[in-house]
Amino acid sequence: MEGDISNATKRPQDRFVYDPDTQADLFDDILSKRIIAFIIDAILIVALLIPAGLLVLVLGVVTLGLGWLLFPPLFAIVALGYNALTLGGPASATIGMRVAGVEMRTWSGQK
């Protein structure tokens, strides 16, 4: 369509933003939902740290201790990887966010 302007080329004042005053139902109980999502995600990240830690332990033995240098940044690697893979996916939400009914949206309202 010739008259159609994609969201990437729209001016900032033409972008769509969810308004808590006019769309209050989208913001109902959001604080409690985010807390629940955080707790679920924290439990899942700790659960993912166990096999990752065992993998680094074995890697350290195989590399004569050199692989153990991955232990300090292990939490950051697992947590950032978890967030990148889940938020960047088609659902635009971590597993905790999906359970709690929260999803990430862009400024223009897209996933």
PDB file of N, CA and C in Angstrom:
ATOM      1  N   MET A   1       0.829  -1.173   0.000  1.00  0.00           N
ATOM      2  CA  MET A   1       0.000   0.000   0.000  1.00  0.00           C
ATOM      3  C   MET A   1       0.881   1.245   0.000  1.00  0.00           C
ATOM      4  N   GLU A   2       0.556   2.200  -0.814  1.00  0.00           N
ATOM      5  CA  GLU A   2       1.376   3.387  -0.937  1.00  0.00           C
ATOM      6  C   GLU A   2       1.249   4.310   0.271  1.00  0.00           C
ATOM      7  N   GLY A   3       0.056   4.438   0.826  1.00  0.00           N
ATOM      8  CA  GLY A   3      -0.170   5.357   1.933  1.00  0.00           C
ATOM      9  C   GLY A   3       0.213   4.787   3.285  1.00  0.00           C
ATOM     10  N   ASP A   4       0.559   3.489   3.339  1.00  0.00           N
ATOM     11  CA  ASP A   4       0.882   2.842   4.604  1.00  0.00           C
ATOM     12  C   ASP A   4       2.294   3.209   5.031  1.00  0.00           C
ATOM     13  N   ILE A   5       2.430   3.621   6.278  1.00  0.00           N
ATOM     14  CA  ILE A   5       3.733   3.970   6.826  1.00  0.00           C
ATOM     15  C   ILE A   5       4.061   2.929   7.890  1.00  0.00           C
ATOM     16  N   SER A   6       5.220   2.293   7.768  1.00  0.00           N
ATOM     17  CA  SER A   6       5.587   1.295   8.765  1.00  0.00           C
ATOM     18  C   SER A   6       5.889   2.000  10.087  1.00  0.00           C
ATOM     19  N   ASN A   7       5.854   1.223  11.184  1.00  0.00           N
ATOM     20  CA  ASN A   7       6.103   1.785  12.509  1.00  0.00           C
ATOM     21  C   ASN A   7       7.519   2.351  12.635  1.00  0.00           C
ATOM     22  N   ALA A   8       8.457   1.803  11.833  1.00  0.00           N
ATOM     23  CA  ALA A   8       9.833   2.275  11.929  1.00  0.00           C
ATOM     24  C   ALA A   8       9.994   3.681  11.373  1.00  0.00           C
ATOM     25  N   THR A   9       9.123   4.081  10.432  1.00  0.00           N
ATOM     26  CA  THR A   9       9.272   5.403   9.821  1.00  0.00           C
ATOM     27  C   THR A   9       8.309   6.431  10.388  1.00  0.00           C
ATOM     28  N   LYS A  10       7.492   6.063  11.356  1.00  0.00           N
ATOM     29  CA  LYS A  10       6.559   7.022  11.948  1.00  0.00           C
ATOM     30  C   LYS A  10       7.307   8.027  12.804  1.00  0.00           C
ATOM     31  N   ARG A  11       6.761   9.205  12.889  1.00  0.00           N
ATOM     32  CA  ARG A  11       7.326  10.224  13.775  1.00  0.00           C
ATOM     33  C   ARG A  11       7.045   9.847  15.223  1.00  0.00           C
ATOM     34  N   PRO A  12       7.876  10.279  16.170  1.00  0.00           N
ATOM     35  CA  PRO A  12       7.661   9.914  17.576  1.00  0.00           C
ATOM     36  C   PRO A  12       6.281  10.291  18.099  1.00  0.00           C
ATOM     37  N   GLN A  13       5.702  11.406  17.660  1.00  0.00           N
ATOM     38  CA  GLN A  13       4.391  11.805  18.158  1.00  0.00           C
ATOM     39  C   GLN A  13       3.265  10.938  17.589  1.00  0.00           C
ATOM     40  N   ASP A  14       3.552  10.152  16.526  1.00  0.00           N
ATOM     41  CA  ASP A  14       2.544   9.277  15.940  1.00  0.00           C
ATOM     42  C   ASP A  14       2.552   7.881  16.553  1.00  0.00           C
ATOM     43  N   ARG A  15       3.510   7.602  17.409  1.00  0.00           N
ATOM     44  CA  ARG A  15       3.619   6.267  17.982  1.00  0.00           C
ATOM     45  C   ARG A  15       2.519   6.034  19.008  1.00  0.00           C
ATOM     46  N   PHE A  16       2.193   4.765  19.190  1.00  0.00           N
ATOM     47  CA  PHE A  16       1.142   4.372  20.108  1.00  0.00           C
ATOM     48  C   PHE A  16       1.749   3.981  21.447  1.00  0.00           C
ATOM     49  N   VAL A  17       1.163   4.451  22.530  1.00  0.00           N
ATOM     50  CA  VAL A  17       1.608   4.102  23.875  1.00  0.00           C
ATOM     51  C   VAL A  17       0.374   3.713  24.679  1.00  0.00           C
ATOM     52  N   TYR A  18       0.490   2.629  25.455  1.00  0.00           N
ATOM     53  CA  TYR A  18      -0.621   2.250  26.322  1.00  0.00           C
ATOM     54  C   TYR A  18      -0.784   3.289  27.419  1.00  0.00           C
ATOM     55  N   ASP A  19      -2.004   3.747  27.605  1.00  0.00           N
ATOM     56  CA  ASP A  19      -2.287   4.797  28.578  1.00  0.00           C
ATOM     57  C   ASP A  19      -2.968   4.192  29.802  1.00  0.00           C
ATOM     58  N   PRO A  20      -2.366   4.314  30.987  1.00  0.00           N
ATOM     59  CA  PRO A  20      -2.975   3.735  32.181  1.00  0.00           C
ATOM     60  C   PRO A  20      -4.292   4.404  32.578  1.00  0.00           C
ATOM     61  N   ASP A  21      -4.533   5.609  32.107  1.00  0.00           N
ATOM     62  CA  ASP A  21      -5.784   6.285  32.445  1.00  0.00           C
ATOM     63  C   ASP A  21      -6.951   5.769  31.606  1.00  0.00           C
ATOM     64  N   THR A  22      -6.714   5.557  30.318  1.00  0.00           N
ATOM     65  CA  THR A  22      -7.798   5.115  29.436  1.00  0.00           C
ATOM     66  C   THR A  22      -7.864   3.598  29.277  1.00  0.00           C
ATOM     67  N   GLN A  23      -6.758   2.900  29.560  1.00  0.00           N
ATOM     68  CA  GLN A  23      -6.710   1.440  29.440  1.00  0.00           C
ATOM     69  C   GLN A  23      -6.276   0.827  30.767  1.00  0.00           C
ATOM     70  N   ALA A  24      -6.992   1.149  31.796  1.00  0.00           N
ATOM     71  CA  ALA A  24      -6.619   0.720  33.144  1.00  0.00           C
ATOM     72  C   ALA A  24      -6.635  -0.795  33.297  1.00  0.00           C
ATOM     73  N   ASP A  25      -7.439  -1.500  32.525  1.00  0.00           N
ATOM     74  CA  ASP A  25      -7.507  -2.954  32.637  1.00  0.00           C
ATOM     75  C   ASP A  25      -6.179  -3.621  32.264  1.00  0.00           C
ATOM     76  N   LEU A  26      -5.362  -2.983  31.436  1.00  0.00           N
ATOM     77  CA  LEU A  26      -4.063  -3.535  31.075  1.00  0.00           C
ATOM     78  C   LEU A  26      -3.052  -3.412  32.212  1.00  0.00           C
ATOM     79  N   PHE A  27      -3.330  -2.552  33.180  1.00  0.00           N
ATOM     80  CA  PHE A  27      -2.386  -2.296  34.264  1.00  0.00           C
ATOM     81  C   PHE A  27      -2.880  -2.811  35.610  1.00  0.00           C
ATOM     82  N   ASP A  28      -3.994  -3.542  35.635  1.00  0.00           N
ATOM     83  CA  ASP A  28      -4.532  -4.082  36.885  1.00  0.00           C
ATOM     84  C   ASP A  28      -3.570  -5.102  37.487  1.00  0.00           C
ATOM     85  N   ASP A  29      -3.285  -4.974  38.756  1.00  0.00           N
ATOM     86  CA  ASP A  29      -2.460  -5.916  39.519  1.00  0.00           C
ATOM     87  C   ASP A  29      -1.087  -6.153  38.894  1.00  0.00           C
ATOM     88  N   ILE A  30      -0.545  -5.179  38.180  1.00  0.00           N
ATOM     89  CA  ILE A  30       0.719  -5.396  37.483  1.00  0.00           C
ATOM     90  C   ILE A  30       1.874  -5.587  38.456  1.00  0.00           C
ATOM     91  N   LEU A  31       1.849  -4.911  39.614  1.00  0.00           N
ATOM     92  CA  LEU A  31       2.933  -5.058  40.575  1.00  0.00           C
ATOM     93  C   LEU A  31       2.997  -6.479  41.118  1.00  0.00           C
ATOM     94  N   SER A  32       1.866  -7.028  41.517  1.00  0.00           N
ATOM     95  CA  SER A  32       1.864  -8.393  42.046  1.00  0.00           C
ATOM     96  C   SER A  32       2.209  -9.409  40.959  1.00  0.00           C
ATOM     97  N   LYS A  33       1.765  -9.158  39.730  1.00  0.00           N
ATOM     98  CA  LYS A  33       2.126 -10.058  38.625  1.00  0.00           C
ATOM     99  C   LYS A  33       3.626 -10.038  38.359  1.00  0.00           C
ATOM    100  N   ARG A  34       4.237  -8.874  38.434  1.00  0.00           N
ATOM    101  CA  ARG A  34       5.674  -8.770  38.191  1.00  0.00           C
ATOM    102  C   ARG A  34       6.472  -9.415  39.311  1.00  0.00           C
ATOM    103  N   ILE A  35       5.991  -9.323  40.546  1.00  0.00           N
ATOM    104  CA  ILE A  35       6.676  -9.971  41.662  1.00  0.00           C
ATOM    105  C   ILE A  35       6.616 -11.482  41.511  1.00  0.00           C
ATOM    106  N   ILE A  36       5.456 -12.003  41.154  1.00  0.00           N
ATOM    107  CA  ILE A  36       5.308 -13.443  40.926  1.00  0.00           C
ATOM    108  C   ILE A  36       6.206 -13.894  39.778  1.00  0.00           C
ATOM    109  N   ALA A  37       6.229 -13.121  38.702  1.00  0.00           N
ATOM    110  CA  ALA A  37       7.074 -13.456  37.555  1.00  0.00           C
ATOM    111  C   ALA A  37       8.550 -13.461  37.952  1.00  0.00           C
ATOM    112  N   PHE A  38       8.960 -12.481  38.755  1.00  0.00           N
ATOM    113  CA  PHE A  38      10.351 -12.410  39.197  1.00  0.00           C
ATOM    114  C   PHE A  38      10.727 -13.634  40.019  1.00  0.00           C
ATOM    115  N   ILE A  39       9.862 -14.039  40.942  1.00  0.00           N
ATOM    116  CA  ILE A  39      10.154 -15.196  41.797  1.00  0.00           C
ATOM    117  C   ILE A  39      10.269 -16.465  40.959  1.00  0.00           C
ATOM    118  N   ILE A  40       9.346 -16.651  40.020  1.00  0.00           N
ATOM    119  CA  ILE A  40       9.402 -17.835  39.153  1.00  0.00           C
ATOM    120  C   ILE A  40      10.674 -17.824  38.316  1.00  0.00           C
ATOM    121  N   ASP A  41      11.011 -16.672  37.747  1.00  0.00           N
ATOM    122  CA  ASP A  41      12.215 -16.578  36.926  1.00  0.00           C
ATOM    123  C   ASP A  41      13.474 -16.800  37.762  1.00  0.00           C
ATOM    124  N   ALA A  42      13.501 -16.299  38.989  1.00  0.00           N
ATOM    125  CA  ALA A  42      14.663 -16.501  39.856  1.00  0.00           C
ATOM    126  C   ALA A  42      14.844 -17.984  40.173  1.00  0.00           C
ATOM    127  N   ILE A  43      13.750 -18.688  40.441  1.00  0.00           N
ATOM    128  CA  ILE A  43      13.822 -20.124  40.707  1.00  0.00           C
ATOM    129  C   ILE A  43      14.331 -20.871  39.476  1.00  0.00           C
ATOM    130  N   LEU A  44      13.845 -20.491  38.301  1.00  0.00           N
ATOM    131  CA  LEU A  44      14.293 -21.156  37.076  1.00  0.00           C
ATOM    132  C   LEU A  44      15.763 -20.877  36.774  1.00  0.00           C
ATOM    133  N   ILE A  45      16.226 -19.673  37.032  1.00  0.00           N
ATOM    134  CA  ILE A  45      17.633 -19.345  36.793  1.00  0.00           C
ATOM    135  C   ILE A  45      18.530 -20.133  37.743  1.00  0.00           C
ATOM    136  N   VAL A  46      18.138 -20.243  39.007  1.00  0.00           N
ATOM    137  CA  VAL A  46      18.910 -21.048  39.951  1.00  0.00           C
ATOM    138  C   VAL A  46      18.902 -22.512  39.521  1.00  0.00           C
ATOM    139  N   ALA A  47      17.771 -22.998  39.029  1.00  0.00           N
ATOM    140  CA  ALA A  47      17.701 -24.380  38.543  1.00  0.00           C
ATOM    141  C   ALA A  47      18.608 -24.582  37.329  1.00  0.00           C
ATOM    142  N   LEU A  48      18.733 -23.574  36.480  1.00  0.00           N
ATOM    143  CA  LEU A  48      19.633 -23.669  35.330  1.00  0.00           C
ATOM    144  C   LEU A  48      21.098 -23.544  35.739  1.00  0.00           C
ATOM    145  N   LEU A  49      21.363 -22.905  36.872  1.00  0.00           N
ATOM    146  CA  LEU A  49      22.735 -22.771  37.355  1.00  0.00           C
ATOM    147  C   LEU A  49      23.327 -24.108  37.791  1.00  0.00           C
ATOM    148  N   ILE A  50      22.499 -25.026  38.245  1.00  0.00           N
ATOM    149  CA  ILE A  50      23.004 -26.318  38.733  1.00  0.00           C
ATOM    150  C   ILE A  50      23.669 -27.113  37.603  1.00  0.00           C
ATOM    151  N   PRO A  51      22.985 -27.369  36.476  1.00  0.00           N
ATOM    152  CA  PRO A  51      23.688 -28.093  35.400  1.00  0.00           C
ATOM    153  C   PRO A  51      24.826 -27.275  34.783  1.00  0.00           C
ATOM    154  N   ALA A  52      24.671 -25.939  34.743  1.00  0.00           N
ATOM    155  CA  ALA A  52      25.750 -25.108  34.208  1.00  0.00           C
ATOM    156  C   ALA A  52      26.972 -25.185  35.115  1.00  0.00           C
ATOM    157  N   GLY A  53      26.759 -25.200  36.420  1.00  0.00           N
ATOM    158  CA  GLY A  53      27.870 -25.325  37.363  1.00  0.00           C
ATOM    159  C   GLY A  53      28.548 -26.679  37.248  1.00  0.00           C
ATOM    160  N   LEU A  54      27.771 -27.733  37.072  1.00  0.00           N
ATOM    161  CA  LEU A  54      28.361 -29.058  36.887  1.00  0.00           C
ATOM    162  C   LEU A  54      29.166 -29.123  35.589  1.00  0.00           C
ATOM    163  N   LEU A  55      28.666 -28.472  34.550  1.00  0.00           N
ATOM    164  CA  LEU A  55      29.386 -28.433  33.280  1.00  0.00           C
ATOM    165  C   LEU A  55      30.719 -27.693  33.435  1.00  0.00           C
ATOM    166  N   VAL A  56      30.715 -26.571  34.157  1.00  0.00           N
ATOM    167  CA  VAL A  56      31.949 -25.824  34.392  1.00  0.00           C
ATOM    168  C   VAL A  56      32.901 -26.639  35.269  1.00  0.00           C
ATOM    169  N   LEU A  57      32.365 -27.387  36.229  1.00  0.00           N
ATOM    170  CA  LEU A  57      33.197 -28.235  37.077  1.00  0.00           C
ATOM    171  C   LEU A  57      33.928 -29.279  36.237  1.00  0.00           C
ATOM    172  N   VAL A  58      33.200 -29.956  35.366  1.00  0.00           N
ATOM    173  CA  VAL A  58      33.807 -30.960  34.483  1.00  0.00           C
ATOM    174  C   VAL A  58      34.783 -30.296  33.520  1.00  0.00           C
ATOM    175  N   LEU A  59      34.390 -29.154  32.985  1.00  0.00           N
ATOM    176  CA  LEU A  59      35.268 -28.429  32.070  1.00  0.00           C
ATOM    177  C   LEU A  59      36.569 -28.014  32.768  1.00  0.00           C
ATOM    178  N   GLY A  60      36.472 -27.649  34.035  1.00  0.00           N
ATOM    179  CA  GLY A  60      37.665 -27.289  34.799  1.00  0.00           C
ATOM    180  C   GLY A  60      38.593 -28.463  35.007  1.00  0.00           C
ATOM    181  N   VAL A  61      38.023 -29.637  35.245  1.00  0.00           N
ATOM    182  CA  VAL A  61      38.855 -30.830  35.411  1.00  0.00           C
ATOM    183  C   VAL A  61      39.540 -31.176  34.087  1.00  0.00           C
ATOM    184  N   VAL A  62      38.789 -31.119  33.004  1.00  0.00           N
ATOM    185  CA  VAL A  62      39.339 -31.464  31.685  1.00  0.00           C
ATOM    186  C   VAL A  62      40.432 -30.478  31.267  1.00  0.00           C
ATOM    187  N   THR A  63      40.256 -29.200  31.587  1.00  0.00           N
ATOM    188  CA  THR A  63      41.234 -28.181  31.175  1.00  0.00           C
ATOM    189  C   THR A  63      42.258 -27.896  32.272  1.00  0.00           C
ATOM    190  N   LEU A  64      42.373 -28.806  33.241  1.00  0.00           N
ATOM    191  CA  LEU A  64      43.342 -28.683  34.339  1.00  0.00           C
ATOM    192  C   LEU A  64      43.175 -27.380  35.116  1.00  0.00           C
ATOM    193  N   GLY A  65      41.945 -26.997  35.377  1.00  0.00           N
ATOM    194  CA  GLY A  65      41.636 -25.847  36.221  1.00  0.00           C
ATOM    195  C   GLY A  65      41.354 -24.560  35.477  1.00  0.00           C
ATOM    196  N   LEU A  66      41.663 -24.501  34.215  1.00  0.00           N
ATOM    197  CA  LEU A  66      41.442 -23.269  33.470  1.00  0.00           C
ATOM    198  C   LEU A  66      39.946 -22.962  33.307  1.00  0.00           C
ATOM    199  N   GLY A  67      39.129 -23.983  33.147  1.00  0.00           N
ATOM    200  CA  GLY A  67      37.692 -23.801  32.975  1.00  0.00           C
ATOM    201  C   GLY A  67      37.007 -23.257  34.212  1.00  0.00           C
ATOM    202  N   TRP A  68      37.654 -23.400  35.380  1.00  0.00           N
ATOM    203  CA  TRP A  68      37.047 -22.903  36.613  1.00  0.00           C
ATOM    204  C   TRP A  68      36.998 -21.388  36.661  1.00  0.00           C
ATOM    205  N   LEU A  69      37.667 -20.737  35.744  1.00  0.00           N
ATOM    206  CA  LEU A  69      37.577 -19.278  35.659  1.00  0.00           C
ATOM    207  C   LEU A  69      36.183 -18.824  35.218  1.00  0.00           C
ATOM    208  N   LEU A  70      35.374 -19.765  34.755  1.00  0.00           N
ATOM    209  CA  LEU A  70      33.999 -19.435  34.360  1.00  0.00           C
ATOM    210  C   LEU A  70      33.041 -19.397  35.543  1.00  0.00           C
ATOM    211  N   PHE A  71      33.487 -19.855  36.726  1.00  0.00           N
ATOM    212  CA  PHE A  71      32.592 -19.831  37.884  1.00  0.00           C
ATOM    213  C   PHE A  71      32.163 -18.416  38.302  1.00  0.00           C
ATOM    214  N   PRO A  72      33.060 -17.431  38.392  1.00  0.00           N
ATOM    215  CA  PRO A  72      32.596 -16.090  38.809  1.00  0.00           C
ATOM    216  C   PRO A  72      31.535 -15.470  37.885  1.00  0.00           C
ATOM    217  N   PRO A  73      31.683 -15.521  36.566  1.00  0.00           N
ATOM    218  CA  PRO A  73      30.644 -14.910  35.728  1.00  0.00           C
ATOM    219  C   PRO A  73      29.494 -15.858  35.375  1.00  0.00           C
ATOM    220  N   LEU A  74      29.446 -17.040  36.000  1.00  0.00           N
ATOM    221  CA  LEU A  74      28.451 -18.039  35.604  1.00  0.00           C
ATOM    222  C   LEU A  74      27.022 -17.552  35.805  1.00  0.00           C
ATOM    223  N   PHE A  75      26.737 -16.903  36.937  1.00  0.00           N
ATOM    224  CA  PHE A  75      25.374 -16.416  37.173  1.00  0.00           C
ATOM    225  C   PHE A  75      24.974 -15.404  36.115  1.00  0.00           C
ATOM    226  N   ALA A  76      25.869 -14.474  35.791  1.00  0.00           N
ATOM    227  CA  ALA A  76      25.557 -13.455  34.782  1.00  0.00           C
ATOM    228  C   ALA A  76      25.340 -14.096  33.413  1.00  0.00           C
ATOM    229  N   ILE A  77      26.152 -15.085  33.072  1.00  0.00           N
ATOM    230  CA  ILE A  77      26.006 -15.749  31.769  1.00  0.00           C
ATOM    231  C   ILE A  77      24.660 -16.454  31.679  1.00  0.00           C
ATOM    232  N   VAL A  78      24.306 -17.202  32.719  1.00  0.00           N
ATOM    233  CA  VAL A  78      23.036 -17.951  32.700  1.00  0.00           C
ATOM    234  C   VAL A  78      21.843 -16.996  32.730  1.00  0.00           C
ATOM    235  N   ALA A  79      21.882 -15.989  33.595  1.00  0.00           N
ATOM    236  CA  ALA A  79      20.754 -15.067  33.726  1.00  0.00           C
ATOM    237  C   ALA A  79      20.559 -14.235  32.460  1.00  0.00           C
ATOM    238  N   LEU A  80      21.642 -13.716  31.901  1.00  0.00           N
ATOM    239  CA  LEU A  80      21.520 -12.926  30.667  1.00  0.00           C
ATOM    240  C   LEU A  80      21.092 -13.799  29.493  1.00  0.00           C
ATOM    241  N   GLY A  81      21.609 -15.014  29.441  1.00  0.00           N
ATOM    242  CA  GLY A  81      21.187 -15.930  28.379  1.00  0.00           C
ATOM    243  C   GLY A  81      19.712 -16.287  28.488  1.00  0.00           C
ATOM    244  N   TYR A  82      19.248 -16.532  29.708  1.00  0.00           N
ATOM    245  CA  TYR A  82      17.836 -16.841  29.939  1.00  0.00           C
ATOM    246  C   TYR A  82      16.946 -15.681  29.483  1.00  0.00           C
ATOM    247  N   ASN A  83      17.306 -14.473  29.885  1.00  0.00           N
ATOM    248  CA  ASN A  83      16.507 -13.306  29.500  1.00  0.00           C
ATOM    249  C   ASN A  83      16.576 -13.039  28.001  1.00  0.00           C
ATOM    250  N   ALA A  84      17.737 -13.179  27.422  1.00  0.00           N
ATOM    251  CA  ALA A  84      17.872 -12.926  25.985  1.00  0.00           C
ATOM    252  C   ALA A  84      17.068 -13.928  25.163  1.00  0.00           C
ATOM    253  N   LEU A  85      17.135 -15.193  25.540  1.00  0.00           N
ATOM    254  CA  LEU A  85      16.426 -16.216  24.767  1.00  0.00           C
ATOM    255  C   LEU A  85      14.920 -16.166  24.966  1.00  0.00           C
ATOM    256  N   THR A  86      14.465 -15.793  26.156  1.00  0.00           N
ATOM    257  CA  THR A  86      13.016 -15.777  26.387  1.00  0.00           C
ATOM    258  C   THR A  86      12.374 -14.458  25.970  1.00  0.00           C
ATOM    259  N   LEU A  87      12.982 -13.340  26.324  1.00  0.00           N
ATOM    260  CA  LEU A  87      12.406 -12.049  25.931  1.00  0.00           C
ATOM    261  C   LEU A  87      12.542 -11.804  24.434  1.00  0.00           C
ATOM    262  N   GLY A  88      13.577 -12.342  23.838  1.00  0.00           N
ATOM    263  CA  GLY A  88      13.789 -12.157  22.410  1.00  0.00           C
ATOM    264  C   GLY A  88      12.993 -13.117  21.550  1.00  0.00           C
ATOM    265  N   GLY A  89      12.304 -14.051  22.159  1.00  0.00           N
ATOM    266  CA  GLY A  89      11.525 -15.034  21.423  1.00  0.00           C
ATOM    267  C   GLY A  89      10.179 -14.486  20.981  1.00  0.00           C
ATOM    268  N   PRO A  90       9.403 -15.317  20.319  1.00  0.00           N
ATOM    269  CA  PRO A  90       8.114 -14.862  19.792  1.00  0.00           C
ATOM    270  C   PRO A  90       7.090 -14.502  20.868  1.00  0.00           C
ATOM    271  N   ALA A  91       7.228 -15.036  22.076  1.00  0.00           N
ATOM    272  CA  ALA A  91       6.266 -14.732  23.140  1.00  0.00           C
ATOM    273  C   ALA A  91       6.568 -13.398  23.821  1.00  0.00           C
ATOM    274  N   SER A  92       7.755 -12.853  23.639  1.00  0.00           N
ATOM    275  CA  SER A  92       8.173 -11.582  24.256  1.00  0.00           C
ATOM    276  C   SER A  92       7.972 -11.582  25.764  1.00  0.00           C
ATOM    277  N   ALA A  93       8.262 -12.702  26.397  1.00  0.00           N
ATOM    278  CA  ALA A  93       8.097 -12.807  27.845  1.00  0.00           C
ATOM    279  C   ALA A  93       8.941 -13.959  28.360  1.00  0.00           C
ATOM    280  N   THR A  94       9.460 -13.791  29.580  1.00  0.00           N
ATOM    281  CA  THR A  94      10.138 -14.911  30.223  1.00  0.00           C
ATOM    282  C   THR A  94       9.069 -15.920  30.658  1.00  0.00           C
ATOM    283  N   ILE A  95       9.525 -17.065  31.115  1.00  0.00           N
ATOM    284  CA  ILE A  95       8.557 -18.094  31.538  1.00  0.00           C
ATOM    285  C   ILE A  95       7.734 -17.584  32.720  1.00  0.00           C
ATOM    286  N   GLY A  96       8.374 -16.903  33.651  1.00  0.00           N
ATOM    287  CA  GLY A  96       7.650 -16.323  34.783  1.00  0.00           C
ATOM    288  C   GLY A  96       6.637 -15.290  34.344  1.00  0.00           C
ATOM    289  N   MET A  97       7.001 -14.474  33.360  1.00  0.00           N
ATOM    290  CA  MET A  97       6.073 -13.467  32.845  1.00  0.00           C
ATOM    291  C   MET A  97       4.876 -14.128  32.162  1.00  0.00           C
ATOM    292  N   ARG A  98       5.117 -15.219  31.440  1.00  0.00           N
ATOM    293  CA  ARG A  98       4.009 -15.931  30.784  1.00  0.00           C
ATOM    294  C   ARG A  98       3.048 -16.503  31.812  1.00  0.00           C
ATOM    295  N   VAL A  99       3.599 -17.086  32.883  1.00  0.00           N
ATOM    296  CA  VAL A  99       2.753 -17.654  33.940  1.00  0.00           C
ATOM    297  C   VAL A  99       1.925 -16.558  34.599  1.00  0.00           C
ATOM    298  N   ALA A 100       2.530 -15.394  34.819  1.00  0.00           N
ATOM    299  CA  ALA A 100       1.838 -14.290  35.497  1.00  0.00           C
ATOM    300  C   ALA A 100       0.958 -13.474  34.550  1.00  0.00           C
ATOM    301  N   GLY A 101       1.059 -13.695  33.248  1.00  0.00           N
ATOM    302  CA  GLY A 101       0.227 -12.960  32.299  1.00  0.00           C
ATOM    303  C   GLY A 101       0.770 -11.587  31.937  1.00  0.00           C
ATOM    304  N   VAL A 102       2.104 -11.448  31.925  1.00  0.00           N
ATOM    305  CA  VAL A 102       2.751 -10.185  31.584  1.00  0.00           C
ATOM    306  C   VAL A 102       3.579 -10.411  30.326  1.00  0.00           C
ATOM    307  N   GLU A 103       3.617  -9.427  29.443  1.00  0.00           N
ATOM    308  CA  GLU A 103       4.491  -9.538  28.280  1.00  0.00           C
ATOM    309  C   GLU A 103       5.137  -8.192  27.989  1.00  0.00           C
ATOM    310  N   MET A 104       6.290  -8.253  27.343  1.00  0.00           N
ATOM    311  CA  MET A 104       7.018  -7.042  27.015  1.00  0.00           C
ATOM    312  C   MET A 104       6.514  -6.515  25.673  1.00  0.00           C
ATOM    313  N   ARG A 105       6.296  -5.212  25.599  1.00  0.00           N
ATOM    314  CA  ARG A 105       5.868  -4.558  24.365  1.00  0.00           C
ATOM    315  C   ARG A 105       6.809  -3.419  24.037  1.00  0.00           C
ATOM    316  N   THR A 106       6.940  -3.108  22.760  1.00  0.00           N
ATOM    317  CA  THR A 106       7.754  -1.972  22.350  1.00  0.00           C
ATOM    318  C   THR A 106       6.958  -0.689  22.561  1.00  0.00           C
ATOM    319  N   TRP A 107       7.621   0.420  22.301  1.00  0.00           N
ATOM    320  CA  TRP A 107       6.999   1.726  22.439  1.00  0.00           C
ATOM    321  C   TRP A 107       5.751   1.840  21.559  1.00  0.00           C
ATOM    322  N   SER A 108       5.799   1.187  20.407  1.00  0.00           N
ATOM    323  CA  SER A 108       4.680   1.282  19.468  1.00  0.00           C
ATOM    324  C   SER A 108       3.609   0.226  19.723  1.00  0.00           C
ATOM    325  N   GLY A 109       3.756  -0.580  20.756  1.00  0.00           N
ATOM    326  CA  GLY A 109       2.753  -1.568  21.103  1.00  0.00           C
ATOM    327  C   GLY A 109       2.947  -2.921  20.451  1.00  0.00           C
ATOM    328  N   GLN A 110       4.032  -3.114  19.733  1.00  0.00           N
ATOM    329  CA  GLN A 110       4.299  -4.409  19.075  1.00  0.00           C
ATOM    330  C   GLN A 110       5.048  -5.317  20.026  1.00  0.00           C
ATOM    331  N   LYS A 111       5.002  -6.632  19.707  1.00  0.00           N
ATOM    332  CA  LYS A 111       5.767  -7.605  20.493  1.00  0.00           C
ATOM    333  C   LYS A 111       7.209  -7.535  20.115  1.00  0.00           C
TER     334      LYS A 111
END
